[in-house]
């Protein structure tokens, strides 16, 4: 008899990464399937990572001390409120492993980030998905109603991947007032740098006086370091300590720590690029609406095209023009495709294809 895998593992949904871009007519090829940043590394980041490589025979700093201090200064929080991991997905895994087990429940909106059901079920806890409300926004009322005595955590994705809208700050404050404080509320802000709605949630402002709130941030999206795997949480010191306790030792590599630190130092250039992407997103979203698509408010670096049953048709049409988008196929009306916002030239192809699609 072969060794038997835990039933929990055998039943996990599979994470499907965005596919590479196909080659379209005239060599056109855009990978708009993983919400990656289209820009090359910021000034000084390659150099910092490369010089860290000279010490590859050494373990990295397990405490991520230099990076922790830089992020602590940026957020104006003490360093003991931070915990790092190989991407904020890893931080979420460690957090849930530290707090959840069989018999617990974790509430999150659905459709949302594909990693949530996996991260939750890995701990043995039960996933409690709550359908998004009209406009593909989190239905915080329904999420509150889904809380039971078994609830250990609530995950809030703002802006929501893959549909785009951010949770409103005032609504999130009301929600936090209503949620018992033994329940962790995780505010996943992977795309917060792209937000330009003044009413959108500002996770960092929710931390004071609320030891159950955890804010997740990543260097993968706006900072353009997806390949290096660095993310962190800002939380109560006891919660952050629990995340560090559950984390893999030496998870964040030496070049990744150096690159993240150098990216923080290049923040002005970074924000300039983010502004460019925001403008491109707003333009692309408005054009798609003009073409007759019901695009939800896009606050990340991506737009959502609701497509229902036509989702595979949409994805094929984009692929044959050299654009890889990310189809979400559950087989119901909530299906659609997510398109990452990149270069203007890619948006032009997206709009050309979109104008030919049934809607
Ligand atoms: C991309 C993303 C993350 C971060 O991923 P890492 O690369 O692991 O930092 C977290 N949450 C959401 C919703 C994302 O889309």
Short mmCIF file of C-alpha atoms and ligand atoms in Angstrom, two decimals, residues 15 34-35 85-92 112-116 157-162 188-191 216-221 225-227 229-232 302 338, ligand 1:
data_model
loop_
_atom_site.label_atom_id
_atom_site.label_comp_id
_atom_site.label_asym_id
_atom_site.label_seq_id
_atom_site.Cartn_x
_atom_site.Cartn_y
_atom_site.Cartn_z
CA UNK A 15 -4.37 26.71 -8.19
CA UNK A 34 -1.41 37.11 -14.04
CA UNK A 35 -1.82 40.74 -12.98
CA UNK A 85 6.84 35.55 3.71
CA UNK A 86 7.45 34.38 0.16
CA UNK A 87 4.62 36.49 -1.21
CA UNK A 88 1.56 37.57 0.71
CA UNK A 89 -0.08 34.29 -0.25
CA UNK A 90 2.53 32.53 1.88
CA UNK A 91 1.84 34.97 4.72
CA UNK A 92 -1.86 34.11 4.46
CA UNK A 112 -12.51 36.11 -5.18
CA UNK A 113 -8.85 35.10 -5.07
CA UNK A 114 -8.31 31.48 -6.12
CA UNK A 115 -5.75 30.92 -3.36
CA UNK A 116 -8.32 31.41 -0.56
CA UNK A 157 -10.08 41.12 -0.71
CA UNK A 158 -10.00 44.82 -1.54
CA UNK A 159 -9.79 45.58 -4.40
CA UNK A 160 -11.32 42.20 -5.19
CA UNK A 161 -9.36 39.90 -7.49
CA UNK A 162 -10.69 39.06 -10.09
CA UNK A 188 -5.90 41.55 1.55
CA UNK A 189 -4.60 44.71 -0.10
CA UNK A 190 -2.52 43.17 -2.90
CA UNK A 191 -3.68 45.92 -5.28
CA UNK A 216 -1.76 41.78 3.81
CA UNK A 217 0.56 43.57 1.37
CA UNK A 218 2.77 42.33 -1.44
CA UNK A 219 5.76 43.42 -3.52
CA UNK A 220 4.42 41.34 -6.44
CA UNK A 221 2.03 43.74 -8.13
CA UNK A 225 8.70 41.82 -7.90
CA UNK A 226 6.32 38.90 -8.55
CA UNK A 227 9.22 36.63 -9.50
CA UNK A 229 8.22 36.36 -3.84
CA UNK A 230 8.03 38.93 -1.04
CA UNK A 231 4.93 39.86 0.93
CA UNK A 232 4.08 40.76 4.50
CA UNK A 302 -7.01 44.56 -14.12
CA UNK A 338 -9.95 39.02 -16.10
C1 LIG B 1 -1.45 38.61 -6.31
C2 LIG B 1 -2.25 38.54 -5.08
C3 LIG B 1 -1.66 38.37 -3.83
C4 LIG B 1 -0.19 38.35 -3.62
O1 LIG B 1 0.48 37.33 -4.16
P1 LIG B 1 2.00 37.11 -3.79
O2 LIG B 1 2.68 37.15 -5.10
O3 LIG B 1 2.01 35.79 -3.11
O4 LIG B 1 2.43 38.19 -2.87
C5 LIG B 1 -2.45 38.34 -2.71
N1 LIG B 1 -3.77 38.48 -2.80
C6 LIG B 1 -4.37 38.66 -3.97
C7 LIG B 1 -5.84 38.85 -4.00
C8 LIG B 1 -3.64 38.67 -5.15
O5 LIG B 1 -4.26 38.83 -6.32
#
